């Protein structure tokens, strides 16, 4: 059997670290646990990734790079239903490609660990930016506010309340629930992406009120 390449070994370590960080939290995971998961010595792992902070940066690098590209794509599109349709599909695809690490980007206490992660302050800034902008992208508060202020109705396709019972904060709450539900779902479901994508996209769009233009 051919010996794994350096890139293959690094990828195995990064994947194991992502799964442990996601399941146990960054502070709850030790370098030794990551080494045990992949069957290497702690010394050997630290030779490749000199600290837990560097290992975290390696875990986050791929989804952060893709997120930056997606946000640039979304920003180039005019606001409206078509942009939200495109952004929702992009986000679901990103989550399916990075099932463990996308949760660290979007649903994480990492930005609060500024003392522990001071060497990776640039990463923390990106995490805050991506999370804030993603929630804003899928917030429907503006659309809710534009609805009737006197009538009350329930959208049976999404379960959302519109009209006089809608509040400006409803859209941001719905967006947070949808995004957090997405990252938790991809982390715990075992179906292949081609099976999970369609129902996941439908559920995500329904949760945050994303619809095609009439």
Short mmCIF file of C-alpha atoms in Angstrom, two decimals:
data_model
loop_
_atom_site.label_atom_id
_atom_site.label_comp_id
_atom_site.label_asym_id
_atom_site.label_seq_id
_atom_site.Cartn_x
_atom_site.Cartn_y
_atom_site.Cartn_z
CA UNK A 1 0.00 0.00 0.00
CA UNK A 2 1.51 3.37 -0.99
CA UNK A 3 2.53 5.68 1.81
CA UNK A 4 0.18 8.69 2.24
CA UNK A 5 1.50 11.95 0.88
CA UNK A 6 2.12 14.93 3.14
CA UNK A 7 -1.00 16.61 1.75
CA UNK A 8 -3.10 13.52 2.48
CA UNK A 9 -1.82 13.31 6.05
CA UNK A 10 -2.48 17.02 6.62
CA UNK A 11 -6.01 16.66 5.19
CA UNK A 12 -6.72 13.73 7.52
CA UNK A 13 -5.55 15.73 10.54
CA UNK A 14 -7.58 18.80 9.52
CA UNK A 15 -10.73 16.73 9.01
CA UNK A 16 -10.34 15.06 12.41
CA UNK A 17 -9.74 18.41 14.10
CA UNK A 18 -12.81 19.92 12.43
CA UNK A 19 -15.02 17.07 13.65
CA UNK A 20 -13.69 17.30 17.21
CA UNK A 21 -13.87 21.10 17.38
CA UNK A 22 -17.45 20.92 16.15
CA UNK A 23 -18.51 18.14 18.52
CA UNK A 24 -16.62 19.19 21.66
CA UNK A 25 -15.86 22.85 21.12
CA UNK A 26 -12.47 24.44 20.55
CA UNK A 27 -11.63 24.73 24.26
CA UNK A 28 -12.91 21.21 24.92
CA UNK A 29 -10.59 19.62 22.37
CA UNK A 30 -6.90 18.94 23.00
CA UNK A 31 -4.13 18.41 20.49
CA UNK A 32 -3.67 14.95 22.01
CA UNK A 33 -7.28 14.05 21.18
CA UNK A 34 -6.77 15.07 17.57
CA UNK A 35 -3.56 13.04 17.41
CA UNK A 36 -5.34 10.02 18.91
CA UNK A 37 -8.18 10.32 16.38
CA UNK A 38 -5.78 10.04 13.42
CA UNK A 39 -3.32 7.62 15.04
CA UNK A 40 -0.31 9.94 15.20
CA UNK A 41 1.81 11.05 18.12
CA UNK A 42 1.19 14.50 19.57
CA UNK A 43 4.79 15.38 18.74
CA UNK A 44 4.32 14.33 15.14
CA UNK A 45 1.13 16.35 14.81
CA UNK A 46 2.74 19.45 16.31
CA UNK A 47 5.56 19.11 13.82
CA UNK A 48 2.96 19.74 11.10
CA UNK A 49 0.76 22.17 13.01
CA UNK A 50 2.83 23.89 15.74
CA UNK A 51 -0.16 24.88 17.89
CA UNK A 52 -3.87 24.29 18.32
CA UNK A 53 -4.46 27.83 17.02
CA UNK A 54 -2.60 26.98 13.80
CA UNK A 55 -4.63 23.82 13.48
CA UNK A 56 -7.83 25.83 13.84
CA UNK A 57 -6.65 28.24 11.16
CA UNK A 58 -6.03 25.29 8.82
CA UNK A 59 -9.53 23.94 9.54
CA UNK A 60 -11.16 27.29 8.79
CA UNK A 61 -9.09 28.29 5.75
CA UNK A 62 -11.09 26.42 3.04
CA UNK A 63 -14.61 27.49 4.09
CA UNK A 64 -13.47 31.05 4.82
CA UNK A 65 -11.91 31.38 1.36
CA UNK A 66 -15.05 30.03 -0.30
CA UNK A 67 -17.26 32.23 1.85
CA UNK A 68 -15.35 35.34 0.81
CA UNK A 69 -15.82 34.45 -2.86
CA UNK A 70 -19.54 33.78 -2.38
CA UNK A 71 -20.11 37.05 -0.57
CA UNK A 72 -18.42 38.91 -3.40
CA UNK A 73 -20.71 37.13 -5.87
CA UNK A 74 -23.83 37.99 -3.86
CA UNK A 75 -22.76 41.62 -3.47
CA UNK A 76 -22.49 41.95 -7.25
CA UNK A 77 -26.16 41.00 -7.66
CA UNK A 78 -29.03 43.45 -7.13
CA UNK A 79 -30.96 42.90 -3.88
CA UNK A 80 -34.12 40.90 -4.32
CA UNK A 81 -35.57 37.41 -4.71
CA UNK A 82 -33.11 36.19 -7.36
CA UNK A 83 -30.11 37.15 -5.24
CA UNK A 84 -31.61 35.38 -2.21
CA UNK A 85 -32.36 32.29 -4.29
CA UNK A 86 -28.75 32.21 -5.51
CA UNK A 87 -27.34 32.87 -2.04
CA UNK A 88 -29.44 30.13 -0.43
CA UNK A 89 -28.28 27.53 -2.97
CA UNK A 90 -24.67 28.63 -2.57
CA UNK A 91 -24.84 28.43 1.22
CA UNK A 92 -26.39 24.96 1.23
CA UNK A 93 -23.73 23.72 -1.21
CA UNK A 94 -20.98 25.24 0.94
CA UNK A 95 -22.41 23.58 4.05
CA UNK A 96 -22.49 20.20 2.31
CA UNK A 97 -18.87 20.55 1.17
CA UNK A 98 -17.65 21.48 4.64
CA UNK A 99 -20.03 19.68 6.99
CA UNK A 100 -17.94 20.00 10.16
CA UNK A 101 -16.07 23.25 9.61
CA UNK A 102 -18.96 25.38 8.32
CA UNK A 103 -20.45 25.16 11.79
CA UNK A 104 -17.30 26.74 13.19
CA UNK A 105 -17.74 29.62 10.76
CA UNK A 106 -21.45 30.28 11.31
CA UNK A 107 -22.43 28.82 14.68
CA UNK A 108 -19.56 29.26 17.02
CA UNK A 109 -18.26 30.94 20.14
CA UNK A 110 -14.83 31.30 18.56
CA UNK A 111 -15.08 35.10 18.12
CA UNK A 112 -15.40 35.35 21.91
CA UNK A 113 -12.05 33.60 22.49
CA UNK A 114 -9.90 36.62 21.73
CA UNK A 115 -7.37 35.89 24.47
CA UNK A 116 -6.91 32.24 23.53
CA UNK A 117 -6.83 33.01 19.79
CA UNK A 118 -4.95 36.32 19.78
CA UNK A 119 -2.48 34.91 17.24
CA UNK A 120 -5.39 34.36 14.83
CA UNK A 121 -7.14 37.73 15.19
CA UNK A 122 -7.54 37.98 11.40
CA UNK A 123 -9.48 34.72 11.38
CA UNK A 124 -11.77 35.98 14.14
CA UNK A 125 -12.53 39.13 12.19
CA UNK A 126 -13.48 37.06 9.14
CA UNK A 127 -15.70 34.84 11.26
CA UNK A 128 -17.60 37.83 12.61
CA UNK A 129 -17.96 39.35 9.15
CA UNK A 130 -19.19 36.17 7.48
CA UNK A 131 -21.68 35.36 10.22
CA UNK A 132 -23.09 38.90 10.37
CA UNK A 133 -23.37 39.30 6.61
CA UNK A 134 -24.91 35.85 6.11
CA UNK A 135 -27.61 36.50 8.68
CA UNK A 136 -28.30 39.89 7.10
CA UNK A 137 -28.55 38.31 3.65
CA UNK A 138 -31.35 35.99 4.75
CA UNK A 139 -33.15 38.33 7.12
CA UNK A 140 -36.70 39.04 5.93
CA UNK A 141 -37.33 41.95 8.30
CA UNK A 142 -37.48 44.42 5.47
CA UNK A 143 -39.99 42.33 3.56
CA UNK A 144 -42.11 41.81 6.68
CA UNK A 145 -42.12 45.51 7.43
CA UNK A 146 -43.33 46.20 3.91
CA UNK A 147 -46.40 44.02 4.44
CA UNK A 148 -49.79 45.03 5.76
CA UNK A 149 -49.80 46.64 9.18
CA UNK A 150 -53.44 45.82 9.92
CA UNK A 151 -54.15 42.34 8.61
CA UNK A 152 -52.81 39.16 10.12
CA UNK A 153 -52.17 36.01 8.14
CA UNK A 154 -50.02 32.93 8.25
CA UNK A 155 -48.00 31.83 5.24
CA UNK A 156 -48.70 28.09 5.15
CA UNK A 157 -45.61 27.39 3.05
CA UNK A 158 -43.22 28.84 5.63
CA UNK A 159 -45.23 29.03 8.83
CA UNK A 160 -44.29 32.71 9.16
CA UNK A 161 -46.68 35.32 10.51
CA UNK A 162 -47.21 38.43 8.41
CA UNK A 163 -49.22 41.57 8.89
CA UNK A 164 -49.95 43.20 12.23
CA UNK A 165 -48.33 40.43 14.28
CA UNK A 166 -45.03 40.62 12.38
CA UNK A 167 -42.20 42.50 14.11
CA UNK A 168 -39.03 44.00 12.61
CA UNK A 169 -36.91 41.48 14.49
CA UNK A 170 -38.85 38.48 13.15
CA UNK A 171 -36.78 38.32 9.98
CA UNK A 172 -33.43 38.26 11.77
CA UNK A 173 -34.68 35.58 14.18
CA UNK A 174 -35.93 33.45 11.28
CA UNK A 175 -32.60 33.86 9.48
CA UNK A 176 -30.63 32.81 12.56
CA UNK A 177 -32.83 29.76 13.12
CA UNK A 178 -32.52 28.78 9.46
CA UNK A 179 -28.73 29.18 9.30
CA UNK A 180 -28.11 27.45 12.62
CA UNK A 181 -30.48 24.65 11.65
CA UNK A 182 -28.61 24.22 8.38
CA UNK A 183 -25.18 23.84 9.96
CA UNK A 184 -26.45 21.45 12.64
CA UNK A 185 -28.31 19.34 10.09
CA UNK A 186 -25.36 18.86 7.73
CA UNK A 187 -23.15 17.96 10.68
CA UNK A 188 -25.41 15.19 11.96
CA UNK A 189 -26.91 13.72 8.77
CA UNK A 190 -25.01 10.94 7.02
CA UNK A 191 -26.70 10.97 3.60
CA UNK A 192 -24.51 11.87 0.62
CA UNK A 193 -24.76 15.43 -0.64
CA UNK A 194 -26.63 14.46 -3.80
CA UNK A 195 -29.40 12.91 -1.68
CA UNK A 196 -29.57 15.59 0.99
CA UNK A 197 -29.23 18.74 -1.14
CA UNK A 198 -32.76 19.08 -2.53
CA UNK A 199 -34.72 18.55 0.72
CA UNK A 200 -32.20 20.63 2.65
CA UNK A 201 -32.48 23.53 0.21
CA UNK A 202 -36.28 23.42 0.27
CA UNK A 203 -36.34 23.41 4.07
CA UNK A 204 -33.77 26.19 4.36
CA UNK A 205 -35.60 28.44 1.92
CA UNK A 206 -38.91 27.82 3.66
CA UNK A 207 -37.40 28.58 7.08
CA UNK A 208 -36.10 32.00 6.08
CA UNK A 209 -38.81 32.90 3.57
CA UNK A 210 -36.76 32.74 0.38
CA UNK A 211 -38.98 32.56 -2.70
CA UNK A 212 -38.44 33.10 -6.43
CA UNK A 213 -39.65 36.33 -7.98
CA UNK A 214 -43.36 36.24 -8.89
#
